[in-house]
XYZ file of C-alpha atoms in Angstrom:
732
model
C 135.776 78.706 134.509
C 138.103 75.583 135.667
C 141.769 75.780 136.163
C 142.128 73.206 133.696
C 140.552 75.639 130.851
C 142.849 78.797 131.902
C 145.878 76.331 131.501
C 144.782 75.049 128.128
C 144.037 78.703 127.255
C 147.625 79.617 128.479
C 149.093 76.919 126.174
C 147.875 78.504 123.046
C 149.624 81.957 123.728
C 153.375 82.692 122.873
C 155.682 84.541 125.014
C 154.754 87.863 123.435
C 151.082 87.410 124.136
C 151.647 86.318 128.085
C 153.713 89.524 128.361
C 151.233 91.775 126.631
C 148.251 90.216 128.790
C 150.240 90.931 132.008
C 150.876 94.649 130.949
C 147.223 94.947 130.004
C 146.207 93.819 133.461
C 148.780 96.045 135.147
C 147.537 99.212 133.285
C 144.094 98.170 134.132
C 144.769 98.108 137.818
C 146.005 101.521 137.948
C 143.812 103.328 135.672
C 140.394 102.532 136.936
C 137.820 105.432 137.266
C 134.936 104.288 139.102
C 132.386 107.278 138.730
C 131.728 109.552 135.639
C 133.263 112.688 137.369
C 136.552 110.655 138.127
C 136.316 109.524 134.314
C 135.754 112.973 133.158
C 138.618 114.329 135.026
C 140.977 111.607 133.678
C 139.693 112.086 130.198
C 139.879 115.933 129.902
C 141.922 117.237 132.726
C 141.647 120.632 134.310
C 140.665 122.404 130.850
C 137.831 120.272 129.649
C 136.304 121.429 126.281
C 134.121 124.174 125.581
C 130.900 122.184 125.500
C 128.510 125.017 124.544
C 130.658 125.483 121.409
C 131.049 121.817 120.844
C 127.358 121.085 121.096
C 126.544 123.918 118.526
C 129.226 122.508 116.195
C 127.748 119.061 116.623
C 124.392 120.189 115.850
C 125.738 122.078 112.848
C 127.561 118.859 111.498
C 130.757 121.028 111.450
C 133.809 119.041 110.992
C 132.392 115.556 111.066
C 130.045 113.299 108.752
C 126.334 113.171 108.995
C 124.486 110.125 108.258
C 121.035 110.389 110.263
C 119.252 113.822 109.824
C 115.604 114.850 109.035
C 115.897 116.052 105.695
C 117.106 111.978 104.657
C 114.523 110.646 107.065
C 111.528 112.515 104.962
C 113.103 111.013 101.797
C 113.125 107.365 103.261
C 109.655 107.776 104.895
C 108.207 108.726 101.511
C 109.850 106.072 99.262
C 109.670 103.245 101.981
C 106.679 103.278 104.194
C 106.634 99.719 105.154
C 110.301 99.930 106.243
C 109.662 103.161 108.165
C 107.084 101.909 110.069
C 108.688 98.527 111.029
C 111.439 101.109 112.694
C 108.596 102.869 114.527
C 107.003 99.944 115.640
C 110.166 98.557 116.970
C 110.942 101.870 118.958
C 107.407 101.383 120.466
C 108.224 98.272 121.803
C 111.142 99.504 123.600
C 108.730 102.248 124.856
C 106.182 99.654 125.999
C 109.155 98.011 127.797
C 109.062 94.718 125.744
C 112.200 93.334 124.014
C 112.948 90.460 122.125
C 116.820 89.436 122.063
C 118.441 86.496 120.239
C 116.239 83.259 119.855
C 114.502 84.162 123.215
C 110.587 84.817 123.389
C 109.765 88.465 124.370
C 110.833 89.602 127.662
C 109.264 92.568 129.916
C 111.704 95.008 130.837
C 109.655 97.631 131.955
C 109.631 101.439 131.030
C 111.989 101.830 134.216
C 114.869 99.870 132.741
C 116.947 97.786 135.070
C 120.213 97.329 132.909
C 121.488 94.714 135.168
C 118.587 92.416 135.262
C 117.725 89.462 133.093
C 114.013 88.710 133.301
C 113.985 85.404 131.501
C 116.127 83.444 134.199
C 115.600 86.176 136.955
C 119.345 86.848 137.218
C 120.623 90.186 138.553
C 124.089 90.809 137.541
C 126.380 92.205 140.390
C 127.697 95.515 140.438
C 130.988 95.046 141.122
C 134.211 95.198 139.143
C 133.471 93.867 135.623
C 136.705 91.949 135.703
C 135.756 89.894 138.647
C 132.565 88.697 136.771
C 133.212 85.219 135.551
C 130.359 85.504 132.889
C 131.154 81.808 131.659
C 129.959 80.035 134.950
C 126.990 82.681 135.701
C 123.435 81.568 136.270
C 122.077 83.931 133.756
C 122.857 84.475 130.177
C 125.568 87.016 129.522
C 124.903 87.421 126.079
C 121.116 88.283 126.335
C 122.378 91.093 129.078
C 125.160 92.129 126.830
C 122.681 92.615 123.939
C 120.462 94.681 126.025
C 123.397 96.517 127.240
C 124.688 97.362 123.574
C 121.873 99.829 123.140
C 121.209 98.946 119.786
C 117.772 100.127 119.954
C 118.790 104.014 120.313
C 119.143 104.246 116.650
C 115.492 103.141 116.060
C 114.217 105.842 118.896
C 116.526 108.408 116.959
C 115.119 107.275 113.630
C 111.395 107.431 114.895
C 111.981 111.002 116.201
C 113.287 112.043 112.711
C 110.482 110.370 110.955
C 107.495 111.397 113.204
C 108.785 114.573 115.137
C 107.613 113.149 118.133
C 109.454 114.458 120.775
C 108.614 111.338 123.210
C 111.076 109.160 121.297
C 113.964 111.482 121.742
C 112.947 111.873 125.553
C 112.843 108.147 125.724
C 116.183 107.902 124.252
C 118.058 110.274 126.550
C 116.139 108.829 129.614
C 117.369 105.468 128.521
C 120.881 106.976 128.143
C 120.459 108.812 131.680
C 119.293 105.688 133.640
C 122.010 103.571 131.919
C 124.928 105.894 132.803
C 123.426 106.149 136.653
C 123.336 102.211 136.830
C 126.801 101.598 135.164
C 129.603 103.457 136.304
C 132.685 102.972 134.556
C 134.245 99.588 134.954
C 131.417 98.439 137.099
C 129.063 95.492 135.910
C 128.733 93.025 133.314
C 128.075 95.654 130.430
C 131.982 96.839 130.870
C 133.041 93.180 130.419
C 135.669 93.726 127.782
C 136.395 96.314 124.782
C 134.139 94.489 122.562
C 131.048 95.479 124.250
C 132.219 99.153 124.601
C 132.711 99.237 120.886
C 129.474 97.992 119.781
C 127.502 100.113 122.417
C 129.706 103.140 121.468
C 128.723 102.863 118.023
C 125.114 102.580 118.514
C 125.334 105.477 120.881
C 127.192 107.985 118.516
C 125.083 107.033 115.604
C 121.867 107.784 117.571
C 123.067 110.733 119.180
C 123.880 112.159 115.862
C 120.147 111.666 114.650
C 118.919 113.448 118.020
C 121.301 116.420 117.698
C 118.592 118.760 117.189
C 116.093 117.485 119.828
C 115.321 120.007 122.872
C 116.114 117.046 125.142
C 120.096 117.345 124.292
C 121.081 119.851 126.696
C 124.676 120.906 127.141
C 125.060 119.220 130.358
C 123.722 115.990 128.821
C 125.965 116.350 125.849
C 129.059 116.879 128.251
C 128.026 113.568 129.914
C 127.607 111.681 126.947
C 130.770 112.941 125.597
C 132.259 111.365 128.791
C 130.693 108.126 128.456
C 131.748 108.066 124.567
C 135.341 109.047 125.453
C 135.667 106.583 128.352
C 134.395 103.808 125.867
C 136.851 104.654 123.297
C 139.747 104.740 125.856
C 138.646 101.206 126.958
C 138.364 99.832 123.631
C 142.010 100.695 122.758
C 143.379 99.811 126.281
C 141.248 96.616 126.332
C 141.658 95.650 122.552
C 142.125 91.785 121.519
C 145.272 91.125 120.149
C 147.503 87.931 119.432
C 145.079 84.622 119.700
C 142.061 87.155 120.514
C 142.312 89.173 117.514
C 139.347 87.989 115.675
C 136.125 90.020 115.186
C 136.413 91.216 118.837
C 139.484 93.514 117.699
C 137.417 94.673 114.579
C 134.389 95.839 117.179
C 136.744 97.465 119.463
C 138.439 99.322 116.671
C 135.267 100.338 114.790
C 133.902 101.745 118.113
C 137.088 103.709 118.626
C 136.933 104.875 115.052
C 133.461 105.976 115.272
C 133.719 107.973 118.215
C 136.808 109.563 116.797
C 135.360 110.440 113.510
C 132.013 111.552 114.918
C 133.366 113.729 117.728
C 136.614 115.324 116.951
C 136.444 118.014 119.661
C 137.530 114.991 122.075
C 140.934 115.828 122.834
C 142.536 112.362 121.768
C 140.090 111.910 118.715
C 142.925 112.346 116.113
C 145.090 109.978 117.778
C 142.368 107.527 118.206
C 141.370 107.657 114.570
C 144.851 106.981 113.541
C 145.355 104.183 115.453
C 141.916 102.621 114.912
C 142.346 102.927 111.138
C 145.621 101.581 111.298
C 144.474 98.282 113.076
C 141.329 97.709 111.164
C 143.234 98.068 107.732
C 145.823 95.368 109.056
C 143.096 93.083 110.279
C 140.632 93.576 107.636
C 143.342 91.996 105.420
C 143.881 89.000 107.737
C 140.261 88.311 108.780
C 138.817 88.861 104.874
C 141.171 86.848 102.822
C 142.338 87.679 99.478
C 139.918 85.676 97.717
C 136.880 87.383 99.991
C 136.388 84.497 102.325
C 136.552 84.778 105.973
C 139.522 83.550 108.113
C 137.265 82.829 111.250
C 135.444 79.889 109.305
C 132.164 81.282 109.980
C 129.805 83.004 107.709
C 127.940 84.694 110.555
C 131.229 86.424 111.771
C 132.490 87.208 108.306
C 129.037 89.284 107.681
C 129.497 90.725 111.028
C 133.111 91.785 110.736
C 132.346 93.250 106.870
C 129.385 95.162 108.295
C 131.812 96.681 111.205
C 134.149 97.716 108.529
C 131.126 99.160 106.398
C 130.231 101.831 109.292
C 133.984 102.859 109.506
C 133.994 103.273 105.509
C 130.434 104.927 105.322
C 131.543 107.725 107.949
C 134.891 108.175 106.003
C 133.146 108.616 102.803
C 130.716 110.999 104.136
C 133.280 113.104 105.815
C 135.832 113.202 103.150
C 135.111 110.994 99.971
C 134.434 112.355 96.505
C 131.501 111.873 95.966
C 130.388 112.724 99.857
C 128.194 114.731 101.839
C 129.467 117.875 103.328
C 126.645 118.758 105.398
C 123.416 117.341 106.672
C 120.606 116.729 104.072
C 122.989 117.508 100.953
C 122.794 115.273 98.036
C 125.721 114.018 96.462
C 126.898 112.617 92.908
C 126.182 108.837 92.004
C 128.735 106.332 93.529
C 129.287 103.457 90.656
C 131.635 100.564 90.409
C 134.180 102.793 88.528
C 134.159 105.501 91.056
C 136.715 105.059 93.929
C 136.212 108.052 96.318
C 139.017 110.637 96.901
C 139.939 111.174 100.326
C 141.840 113.740 102.283
C 145.409 113.175 103.137
C 145.797 110.806 106.015
C 142.818 108.695 105.695
C 142.718 107.936 102.119
C 144.816 104.761 102.191
C 143.077 103.458 105.089
C 139.597 103.987 103.442
C 140.395 102.459 100.313
C 141.812 99.474 102.143
C 138.526 99.096 103.940
C 136.741 99.641 100.628
C 138.452 96.677 98.884
C 138.066 94.455 102.044
C 134.321 94.800 101.941
C 134.231 94.760 97.935
C 136.120 91.310 98.028
C 134.021 89.802 101.043
C 130.927 90.808 99.089
C 131.989 89.019 95.854
C 132.741 85.791 97.735
C 129.213 86.096 99.363
C 127.370 86.608 96.496
C 129.269 83.822 94.670
C 128.658 81.275 97.540
C 124.795 82.252 97.920
C 123.635 82.920 94.536
C 120.303 81.759 93.999
C 120.305 79.169 96.527
C 119.326 79.075 100.204
C 121.996 80.818 102.402
C 124.423 78.148 103.669
C 126.106 77.917 107.110
C 129.209 77.130 108.584
C 130.750 77.950 111.954
C 129.236 79.824 115.038
C 126.678 82.179 114.559
C 125.434 84.624 117.672
C 123.332 86.987 115.584
C 125.302 89.976 116.314
C 124.839 93.132 114.595
C 127.293 96.086 113.927
C 124.687 99.079 114.049
C 120.731 98.175 113.977
C 119.137 100.775 111.979
C 116.349 98.335 110.780
C 114.384 96.048 112.988
C 115.649 92.532 111.637
C 116.002 89.923 113.797
C 118.741 88.247 112.002
C 121.237 89.812 109.220
C 120.979 87.686 106.196
C 123.695 87.664 103.557
C 121.363 88.975 101.103
C 120.410 91.887 103.567
C 124.239 92.487 104.140
C 125.009 92.616 100.596
C 122.082 95.345 100.037
C 124.321 97.425 102.613
C 127.397 96.727 100.744
C 125.898 97.766 97.518
C 124.920 101.036 98.893
C 128.614 101.601 100.093
C 130.697 100.015 97.165
C 128.431 98.827 94.330
C 129.571 95.600 92.739
C 127.832 93.711 90.059
C 128.353 90.019 91.281
C 126.345 90.638 94.552
C 123.822 93.468 92.728
C 121.729 90.566 91.353
C 120.702 88.993 94.950
C 121.081 92.122 97.284
C 117.731 92.908 99.307
C 117.233 96.562 100.711
C 117.075 97.105 104.379
C 116.545 100.597 106.391
C 120.313 100.710 106.668
C 120.859 100.470 102.970
C 118.208 103.138 102.509
C 119.931 105.686 104.698
C 123.291 104.716 102.997
C 122.059 104.931 99.711
C 120.578 108.158 99.880
C 123.292 109.785 101.946
C 125.977 108.562 99.290
C 123.676 108.838 96.012
C 125.061 105.478 95.090
C 123.244 103.837 91.934
C 122.239 100.286 91.443
C 124.226 98.256 88.809
C 123.210 95.750 86.118
C 123.392 92.290 87.789
C 125.408 89.542 86.348
C 124.424 85.758 85.421
C 124.194 83.381 88.437
C 127.399 82.103 89.611
C 128.844 78.773 88.660
C 131.349 76.528 90.368
C 134.152 77.684 92.386
C 136.950 77.094 95.140
C 137.950 79.594 97.427
C 141.299 78.160 98.508
C 142.374 80.849 100.954
C 139.688 79.886 103.465
C 139.069 76.230 101.980
C 135.452 75.933 100.643
C 134.826 74.161 97.312
C 131.250 74.851 95.635
C 129.864 72.501 92.570
C 126.853 73.711 90.868
C 124.860 72.161 88.169
C 121.543 73.908 87.220
C 119.459 74.500 90.544
C 121.796 72.349 92.444
C 124.558 73.512 95.022
C 127.096 70.982 96.725
C 129.664 72.334 98.981
C 132.626 70.512 100.458
C 134.930 72.151 103.396
C 138.568 71.696 102.494
C 139.993 74.413 104.872
C 141.250 75.059 108.329
C 139.392 74.558 111.739
C 139.013 78.271 112.344
C 141.147 81.529 112.835
C 144.398 81.796 115.154
C 145.562 79.182 117.535
C 142.151 79.108 119.355
C 139.770 78.690 116.140
C 137.177 80.110 118.679
C 134.195 80.469 116.146
C 135.191 76.957 114.093
C 133.447 73.806 114.103
C 134.917 70.396 113.598
C 133.639 69.806 110.364
C 136.574 69.013 108.031
C 135.482 67.576 104.498
C 131.954 68.218 105.268
C 129.417 68.293 102.626
C 126.399 70.476 102.040
C 123.412 70.130 99.503
C 120.997 72.343 98.244
C 118.554 71.324 95.294
C 115.713 73.617 93.580
C 116.287 76.452 96.288
C 115.684 74.176 99.047
C 118.261 73.057 101.662
C 118.679 69.113 102.056
C 122.055 68.495 103.980
C 123.662 71.615 105.919
C 125.198 72.592 109.096
C 122.729 72.563 112.035
C 123.877 75.754 113.547
C 125.229 77.044 116.831
C 122.303 76.368 119.258
C 123.563 77.871 122.508
C 126.826 79.852 123.868
C 126.230 80.094 127.644
C 122.510 78.759 129.123
C 122.892 75.305 127.375
C 126.879 74.608 127.067
C 126.251 71.024 126.182
C 124.012 72.400 122.785
C 126.930 74.251 121.731
C 129.533 71.450 122.406
C 127.504 68.914 120.410
C 126.624 71.652 117.487
C 130.100 72.224 116.832
C 131.114 68.376 117.080
C 132.004 66.118 114.161
C 129.245 63.796 114.904
C 126.442 66.427 113.877
C 128.440 67.670 110.572
C 128.265 65.803 107.105
C 131.585 64.271 107.831
C 132.870 61.151 109.196
C 133.705 60.314 112.901
C 136.233 57.789 113.965
C 135.846 56.147 117.005
C 133.360 58.661 118.440
C 135.884 61.374 118.512
C 135.923 64.761 117.010
C 138.606 65.490 114.209
C 139.856 68.345 116.488
C 140.317 68.403 120.338
C 138.063 70.945 122.116
C 139.812 72.587 125.194
C 136.616 74.251 126.585
C 134.094 76.883 125.124
C 135.434 78.909 122.203
C 138.754 76.980 122.464
C 140.295 74.155 120.229
C 143.700 72.967 121.545
C 144.403 70.616 118.569
C 143.337 71.322 115.101
C 142.854 68.963 112.306
C 144.768 70.039 109.164
C 143.289 69.417 105.803
C 145.470 68.591 102.785
C 143.768 69.225 99.230
C 144.872 66.842 96.601
C 142.790 68.229 93.899
C 140.128 70.231 92.837
C 138.433 69.929 89.328
C 135.612 72.310 89.023
C 135.049 71.195 85.327
C 134.425 67.498 85.965
C 132.934 68.162 89.576
C 135.464 66.200 91.491
C 136.962 67.254 95.075
C 139.738 65.345 96.491
C 140.952 65.994 100.078
C 142.139 64.535 103.360
C 142.625 65.513 106.648
C 144.946 64.379 109.783
C 142.776 65.023 112.889
C 142.686 61.177 113.791
C 146.665 60.734 113.460
C 146.466 61.363 116.996
C 144.998 58.049 118.046
C 147.206 55.475 119.169
C 146.778 53.603 116.135
C 146.698 56.706 113.517
C 143.902 57.314 110.816
C 143.847 59.487 107.792
C 140.554 60.336 106.806
C 140.382 61.048 102.752
C 137.038 61.792 101.006
C 136.028 62.303 97.248
C 132.867 64.250 96.440
C 132.020 63.462 92.953
C 129.278 65.740 91.374
C 129.506 65.819 87.508
C 127.808 68.755 86.135
C 125.840 66.966 83.734
C 124.642 64.451 86.186
C 122.100 64.596 89.061
C 123.810 61.832 91.039
C 126.182 62.693 93.769
C 128.672 60.323 94.936
C 130.751 60.876 98.162
C 133.730 57.988 98.828
C 135.517 57.860 102.043
C 138.682 56.054 102.811
C 140.134 55.519 106.065
C 143.594 54.373 106.095
C 146.018 53.321 108.738
C 146.235 50.641 111.312
C 143.755 48.637 113.456
C 140.185 48.090 114.000
C 137.988 51.265 114.255
C 134.358 52.600 113.889
C 133.352 55.063 111.542
C 130.071 56.854 111.677
C 129.155 58.978 108.729
C 126.678 61.551 109.323
C 124.169 63.366 107.180
C 122.241 66.291 108.970
C 118.899 67.145 107.404
C 117.023 70.052 107.069
C 114.162 70.304 109.826
C 111.505 70.528 107.109
C 112.545 66.906 105.466
C 111.244 63.369 107.007
C 113.199 60.288 106.671
C 112.161 56.418 106.116
C 115.132 53.856 106.672
C 115.614 51.350 104.263
C 118.027 48.356 104.120
C 121.391 49.968 103.436
C 119.939 53.503 102.925
C 117.259 56.386 103.546
C 114.628 57.820 101.462
C 114.145 61.471 102.303
C 110.785 63.224 101.651
C 109.342 66.879 101.883
C 105.744 67.346 102.550
C 105.278 63.733 101.043
C 107.353 64.426 98.002
C 110.346 62.468 97.226
C 113.460 64.846 98.084
C 116.441 62.532 98.106
C 117.429 58.937 98.078
C 120.573 57.576 99.807
C 122.453 54.640 99.754
C 125.397 53.122 101.750
C 127.931 50.387 101.176
C 131.511 49.813 102.541
C 134.264 47.208 102.808
C 132.443 46.454 106.013
C 128.757 46.163 106.025
C 126.746 49.446 107.009
C 124.407 49.803 109.925
C 121.985 52.710 108.891
C 121.007 54.938 111.979
C 118.807 58.031 112.444
C 118.073 60.135 115.282
C 115.688 63.196 115.895
C 115.503 65.483 118.821
C 117.203 63.266 121.361
C 117.233 65.218 124.581
C 119.889 62.815 126.127
C 122.474 63.193 123.546
C 121.328 66.608 122.003
C 121.906 64.948 118.822
C 118.956 65.567 115.766
C 118.535 69.227 116.543
C 118.787 72.279 114.017
C 119.034 75.898 115.332
C 118.313 78.689 113.150
C 119.228 81.110 115.913
C 121.396 81.368 119.237
C 119.301 80.159 122.275
C 116.845 78.342 119.783
C 116.557 74.887 118.163
C 113.999 72.557 116.569
C 114.120 68.859 115.938
C 115.752 67.547 112.857
C 116.927 64.172 111.572
C 120.407 63.256 111.720
C 121.042 60.121 109.769
C 123.979 58.355 108.457
C 125.599 54.951 108.789
C 127.927 53.189 110.988
C 130.884 51.040 110.022
C 133.509 48.951 111.753
C 136.193 47.049 110.601
C 140.005 46.883 110.017
C 141.976 49.385 107.981
C 141.890 50.368 105.395
C 138.119 50.787 105.260
C 136.199 52.105 102.344
C 132.775 53.391 102.088
C 130.612 54.946 99.440
C 127.300 57.068 99.885
C 125.469 57.722 96.681
C 122.572 60.834 96.912
C 120.014 60.933 94.141
C 117.841 64.109 94.719
C 114.182 63.795 93.997
C 114.339 59.922 93.741
C 111.413 58.116 95.572
C 113.004 54.433 95.282
C 115.864 52.676 96.787
C 119.218 52.322 94.713
C 120.158 48.720 93.766
C 123.125 46.622 93.558
C 125.061 49.191 95.518
C 128.735 47.751 96.351
C 132.349 48.707 96.720
C 135.632 46.991 96.909
C 139.346 48.011 97.598
C 141.472 46.158 95.386
C 145.264 47.183 95.485
C 145.420 50.865 94.798
C 141.878 50.799 93.297
C 138.673 51.775 94.755
C 135.812 50.108 92.710
C 132.115 50.761 93.032
C 128.671 49.940 91.300
C 124.959 50.328 91.545
C 121.812 51.032 89.671
C 119.563 53.884 89.881
C 117.927 54.102 86.255
C 120.538 52.163 84.787
C 123.950 50.442 85.647
C 126.680 52.453 87.010
C 130.378 52.058 87.582
C 132.816 54.019 89.659
C 136.829 53.573 89.749
C 139.132 55.754 91.741
C 143.076 55.165 91.411
C 144.125 56.148 94.600
C 148.048 55.842 93.325
C 147.504 58.319 90.569
C 146.499 61.636 92.644
C 142.902 60.025 93.201
C 141.979 59.832 89.504
C 138.347 59.301 89.318
C 136.468 57.563 86.364
C 132.863 57.454 86.502
C 131.112 55.252 83.877
C 127.430 56.332 83.073
C 125.035 55.424 80.522
C 123.838 58.070 77.765
C 121.058 60.264 79.280
């Protein structure tokens, strides 16, 4: 990474963060065990635990919660044979030496796995101090090698052993752990690059090891060695924890790993302190990252789900250990956990656990309200991360996540769209939780804490981003999409966020995919609304001012100051007008300020859609059927444009998964002229013919527009009276 990036990153930190980072670097320098023997000596001193006794208690489930066990596995296999087979098939893939990670094609890793080798690019990551590895400039994809080294396949092997009783699955799991420890001494190699990786890996190992606790392959010597691995991972989760401007989902992952190790292995000398410290930070930052209205502070739907699932792992273990209902020993049934029952916890963890539960519930309510019966929307980055992989799903959908949340903390709003996965099956059987009656579909709402307004009418969902760029000073996973609009109709996505595309191998993909140009908003003079300082770093943030949100009338009025930084400053104000009793949507944009500027209006379309350009508009079809008619007008004439799958500019692409993209139409109109500049876009779903007589004028403090679809329409906006909107439509 260039010196300039580090200088820009430094400018996002205050004095307290700089001093803290210097202290962390100093502590790392003086406490770096290079071998597992040295790590064990540092962790356990001259009197290590009695590992024979510790293993006996571990196998008996004494003093700790139990999730994976054979009795529950038998019930799951009987009740869910298809899901059980899918897990076994996924485990077989690892036994055959083939994996599929992220959006990449399957890769052959062999039976004897080289944990530092990435076969897709032929990159071998160096066996040097992890802090000396600059993963941002390496030839290979660090995300792929991290995914491999998270060992999230181990729970598949453990479950397959429980489902089938075949020792080969347990033997493979322990062989992988042995080879991993042989190849990855503490602090050496890319797998140890940061506490976040330690936390996710420790979570997978600890849960899988519990499922394998009765295997004859788990010897006392192996158990002692694995406790050294887990304890060293936990120590690094705390020492390398992400604070200040980095305290996003990474901190949640680090503290999740620390808490899981502490709760599942109380025999470790520091377990009590680790649990206390981890829960304290998890509670504090759960409230910061999952906001009061349930939305996510990172401005990323995927990272909200990821964060809530990490919290769910910890909460589940606390309930299993201490809650009422709970499970005191392996295989025991529990009383139903319903929406009116709050678990009763032992002193010291009760308040923390209840806070985690509250965060999970409010997040679930928000996500259920957002998705409803519509396609799952997207905004912000999405790296496809999992907190714990009990099932073999390639990606975690919101509906699947809500199924997991329902098993932990049943909530009526999300019950209607939640779908079950293997993780939900385990939790539901372990906790004895019952399904709830579903509520009616959600309507319009505004999540003002994060800034997303949703207008619903029948089977139409329209949203507008009226929130911040991202979380904390670096806004790492936010996109420059202020005032962006999305549209779904009849269960199909029309206009949406084109995704993330890539993190490391194709940096320009990520740069373009988080830019203003590819989102359904306005770009002024070819610039982003916010200023990027490099990967996962924004140095200047566009700030949104919400003028009004009228859910009853279906009108949203907001503006942002992202272009005030120009020599001739510009303010972008947008009205989204989507009356609940009208199929027509209207978007009016006002650019105010001084000088002559260009304004590019963009509409990213789903890849299943085709486009035909027409005079001052576009006609959009799906499989030959009319999907959307769009018309443009402005106080300067529009020049319509469309682009699809362009390799030079990386415009016109849609990404469903990281490191994967497909061509899609990015359409819109370009305007140029002196400010103030006013534009109008009229969108009519299911219309097959162009709009007629579309025009707009800016007279004094009024914006006046008219057009004809099935009949004449008129729109008046009084910019001086808080943006008051009057739309004239004939009776229908």
